[in-house]
Amino acid sequence: DADVTQTPRNRITKTGKRIMLECSQTKGHDRMYWYRQDPGLGLRLIYYSFDVKDINKGEISDGYSVSRQAQAKFSLSLESAIPNQTALYFCATSDLQDNEQFFGPGTRLTVL
Amino acid sequence: GEDVEQSLFLSVREGDSSVINCTYTDSSSTYLYWYKQEPGAGLQLLTYIFSNMDMKQDQRLTVLLNKKDKHLSLRIADTQTGDSAIYFCAERREARGSTLGRLYFGRGTQLTVWP
């Protein structure tokens, strides 16, 4: 079984809809991250959490919110989706030493 | 600048060596990383180097670090078609007055290997 799972893997939605992307990990890591990937722009950090009570904004947090429901779960919400949020979204985890981040398979989100 | 920089594309012929270059931003970054992303998949750690090293070799991979110029390179010897992927450079920057560092990624280099 995969260590970091994301659901859904693909989602098509309309402008204005609320969307939640979920991430679960079985690695026992404290740190979790949400990134978005756009062609030519690489990975940009949306939010990160160093433990269950810790939430931090990344470079592009506007229009997004997160919830760290448990050590193993970190969800990303788009309260009112807009077309420029069409992207590939990745969840990642790492231990306290942060020597390696483990990535989920990604969620491809299309906002029409 | 504040961004980790890398060229977007590299094409090589199968069997040749590939060299992917990266310029990072913070001379006090403790670790530098290379991640690989295959089509339709997430990123996977390929290799990393601690900042007090200047070279690391692992089978076909050689990482060179020039701290003075803040330059990192990844050399893949005998490049194969299976090496075609996007390669991301990343640096670990420590937060000021804190041990809570995090990674900053470059935009990725698309490596295409021609048979």
Tab-separated table of C-alpha atoms in Angstrom:
chain	number	residue	atom	x	y	z
A	1	ASP	CA	0.000	0.000	0.000
A	2	ALA	CA	1.135	3.518	-0.746
A	3	ASP	CA	2.535	5.508	2.158
A	4	VAL	CA	0.942	8.785	1.069
A	5	THR	CA	-2.473	8.676	-0.560
A	6	GLN	CA	-4.550	11.435	-2.068
A	7	THR	CA	-8.228	11.506	-2.919
A	8	PRO	CA	-9.638	12.150	-5.382
A	9	ARG	CA	-7.023	11.524	-8.095
A	10	ASN	CA	-8.934	13.570	-10.630
A	11	ARG	CA	-11.678	16.133	-10.230
A	12	ILE	CA	-13.518	18.405	-12.602
A	13	THR	CA	-15.626	21.114	-11.021
A	14	LYS	CA	-17.257	24.427	-11.828
A	15	THR	CA	-16.358	27.939	-10.813
A	16	GLY	CA	-17.712	28.817	-7.372
A	17	LYS	CA	-17.922	25.267	-6.050
A	18	ARG	CA	-16.331	24.202	-2.795
A	19	ILE	CA	-13.750	21.455	-3.181
A	20	MET	CA	-11.839	19.394	-0.628
A	21	LEU	CA	-8.742	17.396	-1.421
A	22	GLU	CA	-7.682	14.841	1.131
A	23	CYS	CA	-4.317	13.413	2.064
A	24	SER	CA	-3.519	10.490	4.337
A	25	GLN	CA	-0.167	9.059	5.337
A	26	THR	CA	0.936	5.900	7.097
A	27	LYS	CA	4.544	6.957	7.645
A	28	GLY	CA	3.968	8.379	11.101
A	29	HIS	CA	5.428	11.724	10.042
A	30	ASP	CA	4.662	14.927	11.855
A	31	ARG	CA	5.207	17.273	8.916
A	32	MET	CA	2.751	17.533	6.034
A	33	TYR	CA	2.619	19.851	3.033
A	34	TRP	CA	0.351	20.862	0.169
A	35	TYR	CA	1.898	21.988	-3.122
A	36	ARG	CA	0.505	22.864	-6.502
A	37	GLN	CA	2.325	22.208	-9.733
A	38	ASP	CA	1.813	24.230	-12.889
A	39	PRO	CA	3.741	23.715	-16.139
A	40	GLY	CA	6.890	25.831	-16.154
A	41	LEU	CA	6.333	27.028	-12.596
A	42	GLY	CA	7.443	23.959	-10.721
A	43	LEU	CA	6.145	23.294	-7.232
A	44	ARG	CA	4.717	26.065	-5.137
A	45	LEU	CA	3.911	25.619	-1.467
A	46	ILE	CA	0.336	26.358	-0.414
A	47	TYR	CA	0.269	25.380	3.250
A	48	TYR	CA	2.312	23.253	5.621
A	49	SER	CA	1.907	21.797	9.068
A	50	PHE	CA	4.702	20.727	11.397
A	51	ASP	CA	2.371	18.969	13.805
A	52	VAL	CA	-1.334	18.644	14.542
A	53	LYS	CA	-1.599	22.056	16.208
A	54	ASP	CA	0.580	23.884	13.717
A	55	ILE	CA	-0.577	25.413	10.410
A	56	ASN	CA	1.539	27.739	8.286
A	57	LYS	CA	0.899	29.607	5.067
A	58	GLY	CA	3.152	28.980	2.108
A	59	GLU	CA	3.816	31.226	-0.875
A	60	ILE	CA	0.368	30.956	-2.461
A	61	SER	CA	-2.205	30.393	0.296
A	62	ASP	CA	-4.831	32.894	-0.954
A	63	GLY	CA	-8.018	31.096	-1.952
A	64	TYR	CA	-7.102	27.959	-0.012
A	65	SER	CA	-7.564	26.669	3.519
A	66	VAL	CA	-6.355	23.538	5.282
A	67	SER	CA	-7.276	21.322	8.181
A	68	ARG	CA	-4.968	18.956	10.075
A	69	GLN	CA	-7.506	16.558	11.488
A	70	ALA	CA	-4.940	14.130	12.863
A	71	GLN	CA	-1.264	13.370	12.508
A	72	ALA	CA	-2.075	11.213	9.500
A	73	LYS	CA	-4.543	13.497	7.723
A	74	PHE	CA	-4.172	16.888	6.097
A	75	SER	CA	-6.923	18.243	3.854
A	76	LEU	CA	-6.893	21.177	1.454
A	77	SER	CA	-10.052	23.152	0.673
A	78	LEU	CA	-10.914	25.554	-2.091
A	79	GLU	CA	-13.861	27.507	-0.675
A	80	SER	CA	-14.932	28.918	-4.038
A	81	ALA	CA	-12.976	27.400	-6.891
A	82	ILE	CA	-11.816	29.582	-9.793
A	83	PRO	CA	-10.315	28.534	-13.161
A	84	ASN	CA	-6.766	29.628	-12.309
A	85	GLN	CA	-6.768	27.022	-9.545
A	86	THR	CA	-6.672	24.363	-12.250
A	87	ALA	CA	-3.462	22.492	-11.478
A	88	LEU	CA	-1.887	19.319	-10.180
A	89	TYR	CA	-1.920	19.223	-6.380
A	90	PHE	CA	0.537	17.220	-4.317
A	91	CYS	CA	0.576	16.311	-0.677
A	92	ALA	CA	3.904	15.465	0.949
A	93	THR	CA	5.152	14.351	4.346
A	94	SER	CA	8.486	14.359	6.131
A	95	ASP	CA	9.917	13.490	9.502
A	96	LEU	CA	11.378	16.066	11.884
A	97	GLN	CA	14.799	15.893	10.233
A	98	ASP	CA	13.093	16.693	6.918
A	99	ASN	CA	15.832	14.951	4.975
A	100	GLU	CA	13.314	13.545	2.540
A	101	GLN	CA	9.815	14.535	1.593
A	102	PHE	CA	7.525	11.712	0.472
A	103	PHE	CA	4.987	12.728	-2.113
A	104	GLY	CA	1.535	11.438	-2.864
A	105	PRO	CA	0.508	10.583	-6.433
A	106	GLY	CA	-1.198	13.932	-6.987
A	107	THR	CA	-4.722	15.188	-7.643
A	108	ARG	CA	-5.464	16.712	-11.010
A	109	LEU	CA	-8.048	19.454	-10.498
A	110	THR	CA	-9.826	21.199	-13.356
A	111	VAL	CA	-12.038	24.204	-12.640
A	112	LEU	CA	-14.318	25.129	-15.537
B	1	GLY	CA	17.381	36.385	-6.164
B	2	GLU	CA	15.016	34.438	-3.965
B	3	ASP	CA	14.257	31.629	-6.397
B	4	VAL	CA	16.004	28.335	-6.977
B	5	GLU	CA	16.914	28.488	-10.657
B	6	GLN	CA	17.239	25.713	-13.198
B	7	SER	CA	16.862	25.495	-16.928
B	8	LEU	CA	13.528	24.112	-18.098
B	9	PHE	CA	14.614	21.656	-20.780
B	10	LEU	CA	17.488	19.317	-21.631
B	11	SER	CA	17.690	16.809	-24.460
B	12	VAL	CA	20.361	14.135	-24.769
B	13	ARG	CA	20.980	11.026	-26.805
B	14	GLU	CA	20.797	7.631	-25.139
B	15	GLY	CA	24.192	6.583	-23.798
B	16	ASP	CA	25.466	10.149	-23.408
B	17	SER	CA	25.914	11.915	-20.082
B	18	SER	CA	23.324	14.423	-18.880
B	19	VAL	CA	24.188	17.385	-16.686
B	20	ILE	CA	21.395	19.310	-14.999
B	21	ASN	CA	22.387	22.543	-13.309
B	22	CYS	CA	20.824	24.484	-10.469
B	23	THR	CA	21.565	27.725	-8.678
B	24	TYR	CA	20.227	28.046	-5.173
B	25	THR	CA	19.811	31.094	-3.003
B	26	ASP	CA	20.918	30.643	0.587
B	27	SER	CA	24.573	30.020	1.319
B	28	SER	CA	23.587	28.634	4.733
B	29	SER	CA	21.260	26.001	3.300
B	30	THR	CA	22.112	22.734	4.999
B	31	TYR	CA	20.965	20.177	2.447
B	32	LEU	CA	20.543	20.263	-1.304
B	33	TYR	CA	18.326	17.740	-3.064
B	34	TRP	CA	17.501	16.285	-6.432
B	35	TYR	CA	14.004	14.927	-6.928
B	36	LYS	CA	12.715	13.033	-9.965
B	37	GLN	CA	9.167	13.153	-11.283
B	38	GLU	CA	8.132	10.548	-13.830
B	39	PRO	CA	5.050	11.155	-15.987
B	40	GLY	CA	1.818	10.929	-14.014
B	41	ALA	CA	3.559	10.457	-10.688
B	42	GLY	CA	4.627	12.425	-7.645
B	43	LEU	CA	8.183	13.417	-6.876
B	44	GLN	CA	10.682	10.919	-5.550
B	45	LEU	CA	13.953	11.726	-3.863
B	46	LEU	CA	16.845	10.837	-6.143
B	47	THR	CA	19.773	11.940	-4.035
B	48	TYR	CA	20.862	14.659	-1.653
B	49	ILE	CA	24.093	16.227	-0.479
B	50	PHE	CA	25.001	17.833	2.799
B	51	SER	CA	26.401	21.319	2.512
B	52	ASN	CA	29.827	20.392	3.888
B	53	MET	CA	30.420	18.024	0.954
B	54	ASP	CA	31.439	19.004	-2.551
B	55	MET	CA	30.698	15.751	-4.329
B	56	LYS	CA	28.555	12.689	-3.907
B	57	GLN	CA	28.467	9.689	-6.200
B	58	ASP	CA	25.817	7.004	-6.329
B	59	GLN	CA	26.067	4.530	-9.224
B	60	ARG	CA	25.307	6.543	-12.386
B	61	LEU	CA	24.590	9.739	-10.457
B	62	THR	CA	27.172	12.343	-9.490
B	63	VAL	CA	26.225	15.450	-7.538
B	64	LEU	CA	28.618	18.397	-7.468
B	65	LEU	CA	28.221	21.273	-5.042
B	66	ASN	CA	29.990	24.610	-5.343
B	67	LYS	CA	29.082	26.528	-2.207
B	68	LYS	CA	30.958	29.636	-3.198
B	69	ASP	CA	28.825	30.035	-6.340
B	70	LYS	CA	25.739	28.371	-4.793
B	71	HIS	CA	25.703	25.984	-7.729
B	72	LEU	CA	24.509	22.396	-7.705
B	73	SER	CA	24.667	19.945	-10.575
B	74	LEU	CA	23.430	16.443	-11.247
B	75	ARG	CA	25.287	14.298	-13.750
B	76	ILE	CA	23.677	11.126	-15.054
B	77	ALA	CA	26.131	8.831	-16.773
B	78	ASP	CA	25.052	6.548	-19.638
B	79	THR	CA	21.625	8.180	-19.798
B	80	GLN	CA	18.804	5.818	-20.665
B	81	THR	CA	15.324	6.448	-22.081
B	82	GLY	CA	13.959	5.518	-18.648
B	83	ASP	CA	15.721	8.554	-17.241
B	84	SER	CA	13.330	10.816	-19.129
B	85	ALA	CA	11.536	12.767	-16.413
B	86	ILE	CA	11.400	16.147	-14.712
B	87	TYR	CA	14.245	16.748	-12.272
B	88	PHE	CA	13.770	19.211	-9.419
B	89	CYS	CA	16.520	20.857	-7.462
B	90	ALA	CA	15.639	21.854	-3.878
B	91	GLU	CA	17.401	23.551	-0.994
B	92	ARG	CA	16.655	23.275	2.682
B	93	ARG	CA	16.627	26.709	4.269
B	94	GLU	CA	16.469	27.034	8.010
B	95	ALA	CA	14.013	29.547	9.441
B	96	ARG	CA	15.752	32.437	11.184
B	97	GLY	CA	16.056	31.773	14.919
B	98	SER	CA	14.428	28.375	14.548
B	99	THR	CA	15.233	24.798	13.660
B	100	LEU	CA	12.077	24.539	11.579
B	101	GLY	CA	13.572	24.547	8.113
B	102	ARG	CA	11.727	23.713	4.937
B	103	LEU	CA	12.428	22.939	1.313
B	104	TYR	CA	12.352	25.351	-1.597
B	105	PHE	CA	12.061	23.827	-5.053
B	106	GLY	CA	13.223	24.969	-8.458
B	107	ARG	CA	10.902	24.899	-11.461
B	108	GLY	CA	12.166	21.564	-12.692
B	109	THR	CA	14.190	20.498	-15.750
B	110	GLN	CA	12.437	18.298	-18.286
B	111	LEU	CA	15.024	15.739	-19.425
B	112	THR	CA	14.254	14.048	-22.741
B	113	VAL	CA	16.400	11.111	-23.796
B	114	TRP	CA	16.381	10.207	-27.487
B	115	PRO	CA	17.085	6.632	-28.600
